[in-house]
C-alpha positions as CSV (number, residue, x, y, z in Angstrom):
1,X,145.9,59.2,-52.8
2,X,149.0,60.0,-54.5
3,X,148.2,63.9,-53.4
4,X,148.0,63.2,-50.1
5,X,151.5,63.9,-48.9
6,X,152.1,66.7,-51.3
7,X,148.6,68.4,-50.4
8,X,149.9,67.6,-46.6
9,X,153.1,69.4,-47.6
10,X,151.4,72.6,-48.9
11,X,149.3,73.3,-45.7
12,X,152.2,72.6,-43.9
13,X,154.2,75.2,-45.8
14,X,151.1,77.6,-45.3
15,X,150.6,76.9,-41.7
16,X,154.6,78.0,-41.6
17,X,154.0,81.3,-43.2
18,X,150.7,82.3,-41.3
19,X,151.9,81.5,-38.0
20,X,153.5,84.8,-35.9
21,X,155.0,81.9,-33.3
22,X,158.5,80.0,-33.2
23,X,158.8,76.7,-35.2
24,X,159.5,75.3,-31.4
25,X,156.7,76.1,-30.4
26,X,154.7,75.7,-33.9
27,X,155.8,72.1,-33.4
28,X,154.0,71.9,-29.9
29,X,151.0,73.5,-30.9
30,X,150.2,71.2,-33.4
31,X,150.5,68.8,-32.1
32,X,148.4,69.4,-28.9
33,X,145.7,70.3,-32.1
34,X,145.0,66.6,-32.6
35,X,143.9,66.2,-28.8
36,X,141.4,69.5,-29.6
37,X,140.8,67.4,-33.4
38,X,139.6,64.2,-31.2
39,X,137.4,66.2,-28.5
40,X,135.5,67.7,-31.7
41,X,134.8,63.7,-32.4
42,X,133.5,62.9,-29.1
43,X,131.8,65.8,-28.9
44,X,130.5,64.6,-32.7
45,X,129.7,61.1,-30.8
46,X,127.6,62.8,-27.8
47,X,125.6,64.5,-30.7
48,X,124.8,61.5,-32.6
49,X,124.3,59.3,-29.7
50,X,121.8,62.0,-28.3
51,X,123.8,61.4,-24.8
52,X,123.2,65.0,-24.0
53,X,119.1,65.3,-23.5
54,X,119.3,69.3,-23.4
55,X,121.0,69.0,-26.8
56,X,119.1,65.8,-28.6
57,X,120.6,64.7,-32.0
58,X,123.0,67.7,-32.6
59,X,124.9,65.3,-35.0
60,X,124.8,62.8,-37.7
61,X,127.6,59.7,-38.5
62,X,128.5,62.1,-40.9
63,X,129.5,64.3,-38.9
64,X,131.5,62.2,-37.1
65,X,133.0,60.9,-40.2
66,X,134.4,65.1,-40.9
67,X,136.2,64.9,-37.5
68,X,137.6,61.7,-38.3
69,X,139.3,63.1,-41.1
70,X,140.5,66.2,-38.9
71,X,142.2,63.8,-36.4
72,X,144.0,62.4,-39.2
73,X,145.1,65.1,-41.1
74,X,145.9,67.4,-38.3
75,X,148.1,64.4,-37.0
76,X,149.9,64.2,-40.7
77,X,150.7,68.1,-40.3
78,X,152.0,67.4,-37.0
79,X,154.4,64.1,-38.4
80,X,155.6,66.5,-41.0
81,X,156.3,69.3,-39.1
82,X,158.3,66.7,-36.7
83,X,160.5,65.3,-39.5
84,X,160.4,66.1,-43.1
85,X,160.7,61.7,-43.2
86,X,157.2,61.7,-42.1
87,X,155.7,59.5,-45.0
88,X,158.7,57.0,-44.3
89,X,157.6,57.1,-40.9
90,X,153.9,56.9,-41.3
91,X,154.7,53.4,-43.8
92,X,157.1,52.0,-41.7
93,X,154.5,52.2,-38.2
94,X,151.7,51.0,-40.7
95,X,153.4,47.7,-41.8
96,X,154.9,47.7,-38.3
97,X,151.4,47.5,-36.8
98,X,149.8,45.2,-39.8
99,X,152.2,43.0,-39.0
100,X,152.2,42.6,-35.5
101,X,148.1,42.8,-35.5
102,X,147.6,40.5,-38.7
103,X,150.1,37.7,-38.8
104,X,149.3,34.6,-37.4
């Protein structure tokens, strides 16, 4: 996992050069993508679940596993392009939620 903020830095920097808006509203947009990133897992979760009877099993777990990952890297890209301390950040909420949640 040492990649992972780098790798989160470089699509960053490429979503910055491919993007014809303001870094205002960059910022916005990415980080209303996570709420689009989440409906692609419930959507994922209707498929698997076969909740829809005109679609049937339009999904598999694994599938839902992909869109996991989406939420969660599309949320990373949106941290970073809301402060370049994002890894800092990210720790710090982790052990601040591990710590609340886990000790007795």
């Amino acid at each position: 996992m040492e990649h992972l903020w780098p790798t989160i830095d470089r699509l960053v920097r490429w979503l910055d050069t491919e993007t014809e808006t303001t870094p205002e509203v960059a910022r916005l947009l990415r980080v209303l993508k996570i709420s689009e990133e989440a409906g692609e897992v419930a959507e994922a979760i209707h498929g698997v679940s076969r909740s829809n009877p005109r679609k049937g099993a339009s999904h598999t777990w694994q599938d839902v596993e992909k869109e996991l990952c989406d939420v969660i890297l599309t949320s990373m890209v949106a941290l970073r392009t809301i402060t370049p301390d994002a890894e800092k950040v990210f720790a710090e909420r982790l052990d601040h939620i591990a710590e609340r949640s886990l000790t007795p």
